[in-house]
CSV table of N, CA and C in Angstrom, one decimal:
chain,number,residue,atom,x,y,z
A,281,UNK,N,-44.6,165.0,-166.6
A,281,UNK,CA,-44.7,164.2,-167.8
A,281,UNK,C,-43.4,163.4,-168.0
A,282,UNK,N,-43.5,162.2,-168.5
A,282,UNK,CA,-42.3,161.1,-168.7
A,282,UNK,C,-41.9,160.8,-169.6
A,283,UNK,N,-40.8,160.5,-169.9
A,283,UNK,CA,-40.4,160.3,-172.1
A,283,UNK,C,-41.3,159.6,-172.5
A,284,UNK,N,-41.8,158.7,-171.9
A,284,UNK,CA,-42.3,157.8,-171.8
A,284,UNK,C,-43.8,158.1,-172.8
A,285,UNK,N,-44.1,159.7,-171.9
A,285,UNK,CA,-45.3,160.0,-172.7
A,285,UNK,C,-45.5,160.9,-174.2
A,286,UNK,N,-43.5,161.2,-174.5
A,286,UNK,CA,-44.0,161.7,-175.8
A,286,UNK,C,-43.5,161.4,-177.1
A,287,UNK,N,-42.3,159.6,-176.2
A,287,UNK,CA,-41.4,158.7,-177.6
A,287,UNK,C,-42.9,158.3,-178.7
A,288,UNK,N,-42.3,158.2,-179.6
A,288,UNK,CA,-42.8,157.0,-180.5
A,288,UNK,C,-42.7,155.8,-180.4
A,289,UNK,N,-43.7,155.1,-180.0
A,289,UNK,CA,-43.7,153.7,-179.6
A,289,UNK,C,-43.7,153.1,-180.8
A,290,UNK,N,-43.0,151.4,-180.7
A,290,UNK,CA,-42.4,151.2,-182.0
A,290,UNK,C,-42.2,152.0,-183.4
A,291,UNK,N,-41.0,152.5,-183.2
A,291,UNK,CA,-40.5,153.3,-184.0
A,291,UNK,C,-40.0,152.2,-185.2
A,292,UNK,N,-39.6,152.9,-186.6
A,292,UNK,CA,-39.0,152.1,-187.3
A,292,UNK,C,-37.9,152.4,-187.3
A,293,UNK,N,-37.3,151.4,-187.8
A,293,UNK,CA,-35.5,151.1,-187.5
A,293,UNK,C,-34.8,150.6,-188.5
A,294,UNK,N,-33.2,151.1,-188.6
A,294,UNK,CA,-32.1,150.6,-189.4
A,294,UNK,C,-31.7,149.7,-188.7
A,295,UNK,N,-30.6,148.9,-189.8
A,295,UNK,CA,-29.5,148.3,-188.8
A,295,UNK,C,-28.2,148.7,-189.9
A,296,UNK,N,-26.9,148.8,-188.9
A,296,UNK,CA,-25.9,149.1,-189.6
A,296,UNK,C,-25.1,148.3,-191.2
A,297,UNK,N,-26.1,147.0,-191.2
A,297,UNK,CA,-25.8,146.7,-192.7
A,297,UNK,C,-26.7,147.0,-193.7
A,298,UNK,N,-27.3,147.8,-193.5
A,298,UNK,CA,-28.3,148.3,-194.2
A,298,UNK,C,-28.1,149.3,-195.0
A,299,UNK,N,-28.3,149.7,-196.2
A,299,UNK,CA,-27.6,150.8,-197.5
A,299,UNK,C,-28.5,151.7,-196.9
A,300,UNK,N,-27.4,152.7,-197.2
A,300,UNK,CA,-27.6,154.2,-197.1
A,300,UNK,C,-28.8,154.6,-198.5
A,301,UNK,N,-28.9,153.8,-199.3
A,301,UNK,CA,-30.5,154.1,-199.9
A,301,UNK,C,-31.5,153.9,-199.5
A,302,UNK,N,-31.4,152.6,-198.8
A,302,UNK,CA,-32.3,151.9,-198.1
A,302,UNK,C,-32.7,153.2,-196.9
A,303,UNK,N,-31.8,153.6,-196.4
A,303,UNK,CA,-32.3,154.3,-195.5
A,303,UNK,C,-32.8,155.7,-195.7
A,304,UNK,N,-32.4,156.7,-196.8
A,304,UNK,CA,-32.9,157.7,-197.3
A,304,UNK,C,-34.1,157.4,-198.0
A,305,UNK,N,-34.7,156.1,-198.2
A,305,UNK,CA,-35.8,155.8,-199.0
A,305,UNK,C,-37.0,155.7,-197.8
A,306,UNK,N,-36.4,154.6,-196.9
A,306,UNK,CA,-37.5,154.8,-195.2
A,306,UNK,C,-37.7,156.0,-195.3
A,307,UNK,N,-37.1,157.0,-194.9
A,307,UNK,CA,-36.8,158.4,-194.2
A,307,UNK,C,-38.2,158.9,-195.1
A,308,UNK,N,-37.6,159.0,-196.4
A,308,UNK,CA,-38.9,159.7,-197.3
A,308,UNK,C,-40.1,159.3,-197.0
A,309,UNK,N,-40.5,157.9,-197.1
A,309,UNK,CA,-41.0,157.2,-197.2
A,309,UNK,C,-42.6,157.4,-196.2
A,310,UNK,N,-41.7,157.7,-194.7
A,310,UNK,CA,-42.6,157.9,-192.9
A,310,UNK,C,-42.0,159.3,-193.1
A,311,UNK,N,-41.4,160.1,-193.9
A,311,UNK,CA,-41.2,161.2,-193.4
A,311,UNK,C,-40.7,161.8,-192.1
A,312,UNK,N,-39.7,161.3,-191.9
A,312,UNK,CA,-38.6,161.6,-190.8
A,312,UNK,C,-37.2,162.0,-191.3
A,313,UNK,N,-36.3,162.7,-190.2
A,313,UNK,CA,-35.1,162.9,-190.5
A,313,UNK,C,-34.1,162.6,-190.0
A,314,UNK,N,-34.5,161.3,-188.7
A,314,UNK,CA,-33.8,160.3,-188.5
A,314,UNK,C,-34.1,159.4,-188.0
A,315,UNK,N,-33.3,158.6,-187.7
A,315,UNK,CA,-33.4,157.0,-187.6
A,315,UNK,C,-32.9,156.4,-186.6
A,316,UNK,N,-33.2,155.7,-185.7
A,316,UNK,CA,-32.5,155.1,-185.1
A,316,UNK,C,-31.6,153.7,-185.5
A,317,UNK,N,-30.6,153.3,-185.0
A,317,UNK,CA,-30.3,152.2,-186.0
A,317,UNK,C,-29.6,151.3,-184.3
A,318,UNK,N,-30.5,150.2,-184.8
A,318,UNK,CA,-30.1,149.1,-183.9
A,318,UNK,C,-29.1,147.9,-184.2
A,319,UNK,N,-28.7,147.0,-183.7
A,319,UNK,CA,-28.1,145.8,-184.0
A,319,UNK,C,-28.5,145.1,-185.1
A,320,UNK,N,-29.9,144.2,-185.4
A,320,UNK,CA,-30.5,143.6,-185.6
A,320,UNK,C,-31.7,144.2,-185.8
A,321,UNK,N,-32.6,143.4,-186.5
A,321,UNK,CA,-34.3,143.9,-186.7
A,321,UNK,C,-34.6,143.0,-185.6
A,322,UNK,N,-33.9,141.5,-185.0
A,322,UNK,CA,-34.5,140.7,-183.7
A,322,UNK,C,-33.8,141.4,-182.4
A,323,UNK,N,-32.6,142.1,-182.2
A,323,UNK,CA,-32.0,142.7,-181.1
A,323,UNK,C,-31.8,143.9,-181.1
A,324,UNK,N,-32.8,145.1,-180.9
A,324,UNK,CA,-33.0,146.1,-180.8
A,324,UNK,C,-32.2,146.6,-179.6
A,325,UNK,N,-31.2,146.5,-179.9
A,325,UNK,CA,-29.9,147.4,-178.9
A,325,UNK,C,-29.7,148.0,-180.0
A,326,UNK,N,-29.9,149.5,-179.4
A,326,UNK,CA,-29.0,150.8,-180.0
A,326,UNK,C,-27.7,150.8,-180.3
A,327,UNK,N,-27.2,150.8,-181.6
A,327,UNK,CA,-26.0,150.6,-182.2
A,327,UNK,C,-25.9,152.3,-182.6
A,328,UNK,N,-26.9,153.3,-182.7
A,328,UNK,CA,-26.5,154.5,-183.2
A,328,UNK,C,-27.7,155.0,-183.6
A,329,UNK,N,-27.5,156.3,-184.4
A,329,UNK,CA,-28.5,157.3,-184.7
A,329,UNK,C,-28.3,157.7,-186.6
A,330,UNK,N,-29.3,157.5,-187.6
A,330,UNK,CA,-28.6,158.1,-188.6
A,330,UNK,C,-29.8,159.2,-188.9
A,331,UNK,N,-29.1,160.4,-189.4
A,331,UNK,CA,-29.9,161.3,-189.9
A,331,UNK,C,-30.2,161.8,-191.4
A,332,UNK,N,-30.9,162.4,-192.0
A,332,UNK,CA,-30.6,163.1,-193.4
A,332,UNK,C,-29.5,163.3,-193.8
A,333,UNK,N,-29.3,164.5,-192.6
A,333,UNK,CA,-28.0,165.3,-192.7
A,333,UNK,C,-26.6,164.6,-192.9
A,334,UNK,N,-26.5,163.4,-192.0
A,334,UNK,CA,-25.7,162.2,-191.9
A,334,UNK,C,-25.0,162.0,-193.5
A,335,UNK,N,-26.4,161.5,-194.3
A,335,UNK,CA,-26.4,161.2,-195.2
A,335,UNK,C,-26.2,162.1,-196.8
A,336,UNK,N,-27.1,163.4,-196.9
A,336,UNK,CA,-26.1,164.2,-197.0
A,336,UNK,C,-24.6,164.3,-196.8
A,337,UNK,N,-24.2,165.1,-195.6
A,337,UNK,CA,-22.9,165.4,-195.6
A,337,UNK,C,-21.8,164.7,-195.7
A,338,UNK,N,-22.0,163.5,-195.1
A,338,UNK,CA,-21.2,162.8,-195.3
A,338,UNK,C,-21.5,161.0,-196.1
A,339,UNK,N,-21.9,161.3,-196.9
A,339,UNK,CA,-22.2,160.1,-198.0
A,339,UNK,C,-21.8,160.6,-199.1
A,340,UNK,N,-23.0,161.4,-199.6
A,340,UNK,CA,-23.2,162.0,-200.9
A,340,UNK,C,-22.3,163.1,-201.3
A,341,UNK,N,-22.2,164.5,-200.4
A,341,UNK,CA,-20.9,165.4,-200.4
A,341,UNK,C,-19.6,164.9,-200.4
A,342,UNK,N,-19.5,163.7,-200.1
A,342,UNK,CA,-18.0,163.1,-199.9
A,342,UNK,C,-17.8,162.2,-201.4
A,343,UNK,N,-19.2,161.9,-202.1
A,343,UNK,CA,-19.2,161.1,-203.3
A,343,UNK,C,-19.0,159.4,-202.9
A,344,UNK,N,-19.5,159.3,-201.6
A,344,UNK,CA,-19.8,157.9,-201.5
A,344,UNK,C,-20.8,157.2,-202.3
A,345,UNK,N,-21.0,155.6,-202.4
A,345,UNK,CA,-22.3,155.2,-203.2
A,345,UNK,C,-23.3,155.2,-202.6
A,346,UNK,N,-24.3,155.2,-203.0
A,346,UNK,CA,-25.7,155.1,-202.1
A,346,UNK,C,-26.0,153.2,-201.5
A,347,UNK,N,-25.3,152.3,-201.9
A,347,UNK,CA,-24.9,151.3,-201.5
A,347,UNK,C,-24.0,151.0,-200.4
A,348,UNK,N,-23.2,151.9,-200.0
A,348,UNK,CA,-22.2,152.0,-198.9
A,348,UNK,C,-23.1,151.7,-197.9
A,349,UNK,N,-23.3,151.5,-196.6
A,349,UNK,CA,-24.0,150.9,-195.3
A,349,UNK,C,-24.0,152.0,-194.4
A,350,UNK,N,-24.9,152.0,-193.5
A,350,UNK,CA,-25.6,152.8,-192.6
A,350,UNK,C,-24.6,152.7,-191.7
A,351,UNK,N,-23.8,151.9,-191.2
A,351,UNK,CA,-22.7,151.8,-190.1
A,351,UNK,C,-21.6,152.8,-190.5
A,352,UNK,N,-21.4,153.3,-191.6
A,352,UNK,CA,-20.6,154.2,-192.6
A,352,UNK,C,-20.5,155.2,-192.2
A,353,UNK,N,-22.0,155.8,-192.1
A,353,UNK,CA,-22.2,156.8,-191.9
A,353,UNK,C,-23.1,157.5,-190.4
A,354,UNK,N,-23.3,156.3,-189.5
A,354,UNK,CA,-24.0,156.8,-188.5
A,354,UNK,C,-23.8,157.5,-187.8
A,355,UNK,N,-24.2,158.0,-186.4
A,355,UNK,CA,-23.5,158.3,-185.4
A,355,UNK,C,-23.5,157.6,-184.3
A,356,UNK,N,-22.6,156.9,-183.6
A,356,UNK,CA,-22.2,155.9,-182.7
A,356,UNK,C,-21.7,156.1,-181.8
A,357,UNK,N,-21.3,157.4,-181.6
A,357,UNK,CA,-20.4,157.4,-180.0
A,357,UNK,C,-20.9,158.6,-179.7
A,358,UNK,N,-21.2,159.2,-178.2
A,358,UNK,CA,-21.5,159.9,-177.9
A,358,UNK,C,-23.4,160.7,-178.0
A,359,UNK,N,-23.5,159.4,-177.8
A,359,UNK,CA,-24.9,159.4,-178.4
A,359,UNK,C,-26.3,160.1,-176.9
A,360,UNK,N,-26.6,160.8,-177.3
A,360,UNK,CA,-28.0,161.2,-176.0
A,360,UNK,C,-28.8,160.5,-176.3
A,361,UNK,N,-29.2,159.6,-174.5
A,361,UNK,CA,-30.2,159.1,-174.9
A,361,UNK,C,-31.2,158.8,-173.7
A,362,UNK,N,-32.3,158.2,-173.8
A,362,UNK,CA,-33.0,159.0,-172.2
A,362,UNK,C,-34.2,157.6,-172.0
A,363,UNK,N,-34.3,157.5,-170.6
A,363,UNK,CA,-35.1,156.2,-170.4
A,363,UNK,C,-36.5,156.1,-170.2
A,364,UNK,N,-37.8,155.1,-170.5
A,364,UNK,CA,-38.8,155.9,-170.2
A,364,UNK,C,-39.3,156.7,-169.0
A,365,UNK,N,-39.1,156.6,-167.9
A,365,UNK,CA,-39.3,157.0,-166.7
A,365,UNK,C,-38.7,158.7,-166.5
A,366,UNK,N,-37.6,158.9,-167.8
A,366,UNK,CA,-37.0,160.4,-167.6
A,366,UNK,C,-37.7,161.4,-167.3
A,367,UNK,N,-37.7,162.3,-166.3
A,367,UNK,CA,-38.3,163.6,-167.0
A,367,UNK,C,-38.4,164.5,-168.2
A,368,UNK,N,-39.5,164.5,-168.5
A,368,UNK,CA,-39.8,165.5,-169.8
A,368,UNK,C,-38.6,166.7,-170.0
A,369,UNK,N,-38.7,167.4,-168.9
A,369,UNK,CA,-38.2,168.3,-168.6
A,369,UNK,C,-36.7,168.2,-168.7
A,370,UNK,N,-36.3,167.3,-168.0
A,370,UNK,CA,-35.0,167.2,-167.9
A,370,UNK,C,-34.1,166.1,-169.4
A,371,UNK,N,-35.4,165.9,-169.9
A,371,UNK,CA,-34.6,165.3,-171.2
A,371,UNK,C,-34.7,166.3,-172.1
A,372,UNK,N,-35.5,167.7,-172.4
A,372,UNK,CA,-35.4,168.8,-172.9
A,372,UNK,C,-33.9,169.3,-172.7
A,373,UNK,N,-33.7,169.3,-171.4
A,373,UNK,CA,-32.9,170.1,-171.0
A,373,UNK,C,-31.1,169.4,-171.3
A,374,UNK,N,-31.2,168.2,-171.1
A,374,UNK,CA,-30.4,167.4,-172.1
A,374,UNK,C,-30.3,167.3,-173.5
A,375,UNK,N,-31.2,167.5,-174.5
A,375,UNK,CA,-31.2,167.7,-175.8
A,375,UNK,C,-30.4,169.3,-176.4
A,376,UNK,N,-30.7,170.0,-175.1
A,376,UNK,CA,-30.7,171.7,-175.4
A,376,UNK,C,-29.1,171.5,-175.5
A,377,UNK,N,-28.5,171.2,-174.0
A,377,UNK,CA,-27.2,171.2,-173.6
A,377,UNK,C,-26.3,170.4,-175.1
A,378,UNK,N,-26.9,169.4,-175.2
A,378,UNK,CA,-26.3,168.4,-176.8
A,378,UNK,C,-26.8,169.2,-177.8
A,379,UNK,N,-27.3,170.2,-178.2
A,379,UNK,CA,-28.0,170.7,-179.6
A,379,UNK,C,-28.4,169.2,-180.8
A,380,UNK,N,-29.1,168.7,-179.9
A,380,UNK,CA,-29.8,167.6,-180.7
A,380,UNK,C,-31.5,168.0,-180.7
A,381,UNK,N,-32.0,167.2,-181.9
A,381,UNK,CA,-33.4,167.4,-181.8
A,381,UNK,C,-34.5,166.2,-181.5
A,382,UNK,N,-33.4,165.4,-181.3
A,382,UNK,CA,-34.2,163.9,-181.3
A,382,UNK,C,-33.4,163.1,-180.4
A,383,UNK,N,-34.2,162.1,-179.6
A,383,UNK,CA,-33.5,161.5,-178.4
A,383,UNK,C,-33.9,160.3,-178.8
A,384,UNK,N,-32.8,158.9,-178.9
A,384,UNK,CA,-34.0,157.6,-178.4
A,384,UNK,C,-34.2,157.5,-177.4
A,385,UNK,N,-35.0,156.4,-176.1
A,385,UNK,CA,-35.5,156.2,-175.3
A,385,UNK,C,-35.0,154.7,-175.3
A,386,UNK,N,-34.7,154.7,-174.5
A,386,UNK,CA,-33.8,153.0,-174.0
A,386,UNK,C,-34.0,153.0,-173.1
A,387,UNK,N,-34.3,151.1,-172.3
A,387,UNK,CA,-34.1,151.0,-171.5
A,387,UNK,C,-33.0,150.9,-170.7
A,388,UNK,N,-32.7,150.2,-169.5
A,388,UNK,CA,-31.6,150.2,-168.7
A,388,UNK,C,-30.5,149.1,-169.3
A,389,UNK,N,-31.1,148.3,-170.8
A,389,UNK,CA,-29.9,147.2,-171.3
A,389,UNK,C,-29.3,148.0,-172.7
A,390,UNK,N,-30.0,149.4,-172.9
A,390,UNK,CA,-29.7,150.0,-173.7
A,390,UNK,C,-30.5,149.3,-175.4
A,391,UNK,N,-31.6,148.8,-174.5
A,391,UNK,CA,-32.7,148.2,-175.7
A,391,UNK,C,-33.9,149.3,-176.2
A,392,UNK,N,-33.9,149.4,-177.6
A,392,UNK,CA,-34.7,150.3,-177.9
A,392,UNK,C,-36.6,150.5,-177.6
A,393,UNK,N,-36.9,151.3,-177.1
A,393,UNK,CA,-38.1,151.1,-176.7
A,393,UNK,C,-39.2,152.3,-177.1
């Protein structure tokens, strides 16, 4: 089996000028606990990852506004991420190694797919 067969095809998406309400309101909204956040809504290059938790711990606990921007608070560097063609297996085994629960799926320009 390939990532291929268990991503979410068109997923929904942030972009880093996007408020941190904006994005806890999506989340509720589709019922997820994170987000992928790209460039652009037209250039889906992976700019980062935001989660609940993100937003939580470091928004709200910190006493940021809920207007502050998704770029604020994302995660941007160090990011796991896996191509369709990966193995299942071996992107398991990369998620385990990172204690992440969620992978995006990029292509080879690092465009989200």
């Amino acid at each position: 089996m390939k990532s291929r067969d268990l991503m979410t095809a068109k997923p929904f998406v942030l972009t880093p000028t996007d408020s941190i309400r904006r994005a806890a309101e999506v989340m509720r909204n589709i019922n997820v606990g994170a987000m992928p956040v790209v460039q652009s809504q037209t250039t889906p290059i992976l700019a980062g990852i935001i989660t609940d938790r993100d937003i939580a711990v470091r928004c709200v606990a910190e006493g940021h506004a809920p207007t502050c921007t998704v770029s604020t608070h994302m995660t941007d560097s160090g990011l796991q991420t896996a191509e369709p063609e990966d193995d299942a297996v071996e992107v398991i085994a990369k998620m385990e190694r990172a204690q992440v629960r969620r992978i995006p799926v990029v292509d080879a320009d690092y465009k989200l797919v």
